[in-house]
Amino acid sequence: MKDMHPVDLSARIGALTLKNPIMPASGTFSEDLADVFDLDVLGAHVLKTIMHGTRSGNPTPRVCDMQAGMMNAIGIPSKGIEYFRDQTLPYWADYRAPLVVSISAHSVDEFARLCGEVSLPGVTAIEANISCPNIEADGNAFAMRPDTTHEVVTRLRAETDLPLWAKLTPNTGEPVEVARAAEAAGADALIVANTLLGMSIDIATRRPRLGNVMGGMSGPAIKPIALRMTYQCARACDIPVIGCGGIATLDDVIEFLIAGASAVQVGTATFQSPTVMARLIAELADWMAAQGIGSLEEIIGTIEAPEAGTCI
Amino acid sequence: MKDMHPVDLSARIGALTLKNPIMPASGTFSEDLADVFDLDVLGAHVLKTIMHGTRSGNPTPRVCDMQAGMMNAIGIPSKGIEYFRDQTLPYWADYRAPLVVSISAHSVDEFARLCGEVSLPGVTAIEANISCPNIEADGNAFAMRPDTTHEVVTRLRAETDLPLWAKLTPNTGEPVEVARAAEAAGADALIVANTLLGMSIDIATRRPRLGNVMGGMSGPAIKPIALRMTYQCARACDIPVIGCGGIATLDDVIEFLIAGASAVQVGTATFQSPTVMARLIAELADWMAAQGIGSLEEIIGTIEAPEAGTCI
Amino acid sequence: MTHLPTIVPVPVLQGLRPRCSEANCKVVSNTPVNGEYRLLVLEAPEAILDCQPGQFFQLLCPAPEGEHPFLRRPMSIYGYDKAAGRLEFLYKVTGAGTRGLATLAPGDGFNVLGPLGQGFSMQDDWQNLMLVARGVGLATLAPLARMAQEKGRKLTAICSARRPDLAMSVDLFESYGAEVIIVHDEDGSSAPEALRPLIEARIAETGVDAFYTCGSSRLLRLLQDIGARHGIPGEIAMEQQMACGLGMCQACVRNFRVGDRIIQRRVCREGPVFPISEAI
Amino acid sequence: MTHLPTIVPVPVLQGLRPRCSEANCKVVSNTPVNGEYRLLVLEAPEAILDCQPGQFFQLLCPAPEGEHPFLRRPMSIYGYDKAAGRLEFLYKVTGAGTRGLATLAPGDGFNVLGPLGQGFSMQDDWQNLMLVARGVGLATLAPLARMAQEKGRKLTAICSARRPDLAMSVDLFESYGAEVIIVHDEDGSSAPEALRPLIEARIAETGVDAFYTCGSSRLLRLLQDIGARHGIPGEIAMEQQMACGLGMCQACVRNFRVGDRIIQRRVCREGPVFPISEAI
Ligand SMILES: Cc1cc2nc3c(=O)[nH]c(=O)nc-3n(C[C@H](O)[C@H](O)[C@H](O)COP(=O)(O)OP(=O)(O)OC[C@H]3O[C@@H](n4cnc5c(N)ncnc54)[C@H](O)[C@@H]3O)c2cc1C
Ligand SMILES: Cc1cc2nc3c(=O)[nH]c(=O)nc-3n(C[C@H](O)[C@H](O)[C@H](O)COP(=O)(O)OP(=O)(O)OC[C@H]3O[C@@H](n4cnc5c(N)ncnc54)[C@H](O)[C@@H]3O)c2cc1C
Ligand SMILES: Cc1cc2nc3c(=O)[nH]c(=O)nc-3n(C[C@H](O)[C@H](O)[C@H](O)COP(=O)(O)O)c2cc1C
Ligand SMILES: Cc1cc2nc3c(=O)[nH]c(=O)nc-3n(C[C@H](O)[C@H](O)[C@H](O)COP(=O)(O)O)c2cc1C
Ligand code: FES
Ligand code: FES
């Protein structure tokens, strides 16, 4: 049976078809992982966010532990656009998996300019990390509000013909409105979502455990929030949603697909087990075969849920 | 030394002085806990939120597990104001610890009316659970926005002379603005914060694991978020902040105090260990004595932190 | 954590003895019982052993590899012996928590909270008792057999199972003097249509003063119906997802029919034992 | 998880041998070594034992009671033996992760990732080597002693400690033919002012071609200064909080002075061994 009807793992993200729905989350992946497994097994390669100029990032310590995850305040160190063009891009040319380039900026103009400049041959899609603070909006991240989201995505859209993915933040109180704004402004897909703002204090020194005071929470602790937002955004929008947040096991992958995700990104789990993405791809294929499921369409968005009540 | 300079655990919440800073979180405490320990050791008694009329609450299952915590969608079942006045209030009259009554409503008028009606002898303070959806604002919780927060707290303030505590939600993208709005409208203290909206799916049935589809996350997983908001709100406001979210150990209590909390509420930890609050009070006293700390003032808000950077 | 049975100390207690306690017990054994079930035997402090049949404990299950049961899991008391300092649970491995229980080894420490809830009553005029249950539900009813023997009541236990060899606790019921009737799916004797004549015949022959059951809604409806026809009261132990187990959180409510009203009750506090006639 | 040493399988691998692997090892022993330190000996698969002195592994520490180390913890290789399938770490119990390590018992499974990072180099014209280190830093330098012996170099190890009896790894250094000099805080011989004449006398007497050190910034500054005056190169193993250990996350950066520029390098990837002259 398995041979006659092989499982089709391919994932459709708008016009793009990925050979499977498993890809890394930006900032938790680099060419260095090729030391551990063949990176071409992945559905896509998503690179660490770059900014236009060079930046050194935040003071150390840049990471700390929490009960079911970690916090980071790396601060988007960046070697700038030239380094990206001359060094990073040629490295990835040897791979067959599609390359997704994550970009960010502190102003709409700079964001738009970078978007145009990274729209180069060899780049398959652009992921806009709009969870970065917008200096022109009191330092609030673009993705905190529908209006700033709409403005920046509209400008990015105008600068590139490549598929444009918008990565949302879970720190907003209006995730659905923000998702709709990104869709209306022309985004081809949504990544739901980035890290949650948290903090931790070393009681012995009375100092924050991160050099930057606050940091972004990731890992299993945030999974229910990312899943809830994936469900909300997938219902509210017609463009595909890529789930991200705390995914570590096959069950997690399936949970996000059922909630409506068309694919998933895996971040922190790779730090605990660098081979996890390769394992998830194999496990997903085995599970689908065992369940007699031929393609992801039979899973995506198949949640059976009544309308949510208003009061929890 | 310990005998000569006994540790003073008392916590000042505006005009109120609690004998220690440990109290239960609303909805995770009731007279039933008296089966386990003497409830008069607590700094205060905070009751489950009541609404004006009778309500049956959400469909079951109302709770589920997650990696470092739980989700609930109890739905505020309520026996109404008469039951509260005739049954609940007399029961608590036998205790010396101050009684804090949590109230909520789906409209400003109903909220204000209930606030007036529960301002009864025997009630020490009123906690306004403004994390409940406001039917007049598209079902968004009052505490999601500064304007709706200001409106409802202003109305509550006018209805009672008792200390008025406002309980904020971590689901908002503007926690500091909401906190300032509550302060400006006359709140005497802030509880930071309520549960985070999450979701979980049973992949075998493809159904949500909670009867209400979504639910509120609590427990250690949300601690870094509650701590971050406690720090932000304590810096932004002059009224005391009561920390709440994932507190389970002595280190957690100290961490929240250092971040700026004047007291703390313990919720989910009581489900894992019903005696935890009594233990925390004793452990805090021992720790302060061992450190030569005479009063909470030497801990509260003593964090040594630079300004947080903008980019995480 | 100490591995000796101890009550988790509470610094200031009002001199009153708590109705239930958090206690660190020690695992004596944890062994499989016919396939899907396991029996956990604990050495437990005396203070938590004033139990009633039908009460339960909230167990703090250890985390099995790769899983994270966070909330305590409710488990009925299968056996308790104050003099010997013994507490027993019979459980079915179904998810993370019970998989965690299955990892416990003799000598391990293990934290339990209890006893909780309201147990079975056995009114003075209930002389001929009939117990009908299935699967792990039999575990919940097991301590009833000892109570019946102690009170000198006559107990008939109808034990239902998929296959005759999977019927739980038969030896235990017999050891307390109960008459055991095994019904099972293979010959269809466990179907309501087959059970009804069996039970009605009993009522006709020896009389039945009260029913006890547990869990299965098919059995509940059958006993409600027979009970109503013959005016036989009874009690049922019910289940619901729980968080606190103490009555604080209102997670564990179920609906009950009292007269013509539907009311909510907490399984952990008002239950887990309820009148059969009011259960839904 | 199997308790036999195995490489965590990756379904599709390009035929290339990975530079590092995630492997399930088995604990052989885990015993205290003078007070604050413990030695963990593992049975490890051959594939992860092509190590260089100075490299490290990322250890997936078990959770000790009530604590939850989530990230892997970096630990230098203390000893490795490919033929015997042995891998050793010497660690100091400082927090949740190392408290978790301390709970490992013989026979337990244990997941490690490595070998990681760039180890020490030992250039051909470095014949007279001097190693200066303190505390657990000596663990990081221990495999150097074997490398020096294998390459027929002369090694002097200045081992610094609070008290003479707390000096780490002295026997191990001696077993690989190093000359050991113990300096300590009690008689002040470990202070930079006392170390400087000791080292300079050595340089004058026998010559020193290269220094090796680790961790302590006081020792670094001393060796940078002496090295600059006498034109002696050297290498230092550095530490930083890590997340991935592979070079992906940029958590572990430190600043280095290269010419008149300050540049950032990742301790896990470009390091943990760096030129003494460039370290800050
Ligand atoms: C008062 C009471 C007494 C019980 N006594 C026993 C007993 O003696 N032996 C025994 O094996 N089981 C008993 N149960 C059921 C037992 O509590 C559940 O099987 C257990 O909690 C499942 O936990 P898990 O982590 O293994 O599975 P999970 O992964 O949590 O759940 C597996 C399945 O069990 C269901 N479940 C989970 N928790 C509960 C719960 N609290 N009540 C009912 N169903 C649940 C879930 O919906 C799911 O379908 C009792 C339940 C109650 C409420
Ligand atoms: C390349 C490298 C090699 C190392 N080799 C050894 C070794 O051979 N033996 C040994 O005992 N220790 C070694 N360390 C240090 C060891 O990694 C830390 O002591 C350990 O991670 C602490 O974890 P914990 O959970 O016990 O303590 P935590 O509670 O995490 O931290 C306790 C203290 O250790 C500090 N710390 C935590 N993680 C690190 C880290 N990655 N690097 C430096 N300091 C840290 C914290 O700031 C804190 O002050 C090495 C570190 C690195 C980077
Ligand atoms: C160390 C680290 C660095 C990250 N850097 C970026 C980044 O540069 N750009 C970005 O969009 N997200 C970044 N993220 C967020 C992740 O891409 C992902 O959205 C988040 O970690 C949640 O997924 P996870 O729980 O699977 O890690 C980073 C996360 C971590 C842990
Ligand atoms: C079962 C349950 C019921 C709750 N009910 C209420 C409630 O009625 N009113 C309220 O303000 N908060 C309610 N909460 C939120 C808690 O008061 C608290 O803010 C939250 O759980 C975070 O704290 P914790 O992590 O210590 O539990 C409830 C929480 C739980 C777990
Ligand atoms: S489980 Fe909390 S009220 Fe029953
Ligand atoms: S620890 Fe991730 S780059 Fe070094």
PDB file of N, CA, C and O and ligand atoms in Angstrom, chain C residues 242-245 247-252 266 268, ligand 5:
ATOM      1  N   MET C 242     -10.087  16.981  36.272  1.00  0.00           N
ATOM      2  CA  MET C 242      -9.933  17.780  37.484  1.00  0.00           C
ATOM      3  C   MET C 242      -8.682  18.638  37.439  1.00  0.00           C
ATOM      4  O   MET C 242      -7.737  18.323  36.725  1.00  0.00           O
ATOM      5  N   ALA C 243      -8.681  19.694  38.218  1.00  0.00           N
ATOM      6  CA  ALA C 243      -7.445  20.436  38.436  1.00  0.00           C
ATOM      7  C   ALA C 243      -7.107  20.344  39.914  1.00  0.00           C
ATOM      8  O   ALA C 243      -6.179  19.654  40.306  1.00  0.00           O
ATOM      9  N   CYS C 244      -7.904  21.000  40.783  1.00  0.00           N
ATOM     10  CA  CYS C 244      -7.512  21.089  42.188  1.00  0.00           C
ATOM     11  C   CYS C 244      -7.856  19.843  42.990  1.00  0.00           C
ATOM     12  O   CYS C 244      -7.152  19.499  43.934  1.00  0.00           O
ATOM     13  N   GLY C 245      -8.980  19.202  42.684  1.00  0.00           N
ATOM     14  CA  GLY C 245      -9.413  18.038  43.456  1.00  0.00           C
ATOM     15  C   GLY C 245     -10.019  18.371  44.804  1.00  0.00           C
ATOM     16  O   GLY C 245     -10.442  17.477  45.538  1.00  0.00           O
ATOM     17  N   GLY C 247     -12.244  21.240  45.302  1.00  0.00           N
ATOM     18  CA  GLY C 247     -13.483  22.011  45.254  1.00  0.00           C
ATOM     19  C   GLY C 247     -13.293  23.482  44.924  1.00  0.00           C
ATOM     20  O   GLY C 247     -14.252  24.244  44.885  1.00  0.00           O
ATOM     21  N   MET C 248     -12.055  23.890  44.671  1.00  0.00           N
ATOM     22  CA  MET C 248     -11.784  25.314  44.494  1.00  0.00           C
ATOM     23  C   MET C 248     -11.993  25.822  43.073  1.00  0.00           C
ATOM     24  O   MET C 248     -12.357  26.973  42.872  1.00  0.00           O
ATOM     25  N   CYS C 249     -11.693  24.987  42.072  1.00  0.00           N
ATOM     26  CA  CYS C 249     -11.545  25.535  40.720  1.00  0.00           C
ATOM     27  C   CYS C 249     -12.778  25.379  39.841  1.00  0.00           C
ATOM     28  O   CYS C 249     -12.862  26.011  38.798  1.00  0.00           O
ATOM     29  N   GLN C 250     -13.708  24.529  40.231  1.00  0.00           N
ATOM     30  CA  GLN C 250     -14.909  24.283  39.446  1.00  0.00           C
ATOM     31  C   GLN C 250     -14.634  23.668  38.078  1.00  0.00           C
ATOM     32  O   GLN C 250     -15.443  23.829  37.160  1.00  0.00           O
ATOM     33  N   ALA C 251     -13.520  22.996  37.940  1.00  0.00           N
ATOM     34  CA  ALA C 251     -13.229  22.320  36.674  1.00  0.00           C
ATOM     35  C   ALA C 251     -14.120  21.103  36.486  1.00  0.00           C
ATOM     36  O   ALA C 251     -14.511  20.776  35.372  1.00  0.00           O
ATOM     37  N   CYS C 252     -14.438  20.430  37.597  1.00  0.00           N
ATOM     38  CA  CYS C 252     -14.923  19.054  37.525  1.00  0.00           C
ATOM     39  C   CYS C 252     -16.432  18.918  37.616  1.00  0.00           C
ATOM     40  O   CYS C 252     -16.937  17.878  38.013  1.00  0.00           O
ATOM     41  N   ARG C 266     -19.795  19.546  41.827  1.00  0.00           N
ATOM     42  CA  ARG C 266     -18.377  19.266  41.626  1.00  0.00           C
ATOM     43  C   ARG C 266     -18.112  17.798  41.936  1.00  0.00           C
ATOM     44  O   ARG C 266     -18.399  17.340  43.048  1.00  0.00           O
ATOM     45  N   CYS C 268     -15.317  16.403  42.503  1.00  0.00           N
ATOM     46  CA  CYS C 268     -14.277  16.237  43.529  1.00  0.00           C
ATOM     47  C   CYS C 268     -14.792  16.523  44.920  1.00  0.00           C
ATOM     48  O   CYS C 268     -14.200  16.074  45.899  1.00  0.00           O
TER      49      CYS C 268
HETATM   50  S1  FES E   5     -11.249  19.717  40.535  1.00  0.00           S
HETATM   51 FE1  FES E   5     -11.257  21.750  41.257  1.00  0.00          FE
HETATM   52  S2  FES E   5     -13.345  21.931  41.902  1.00  0.00           S
HETATM   53 FE2  FES E   5     -13.174  19.843  41.411  1.00  0.00          FE
END
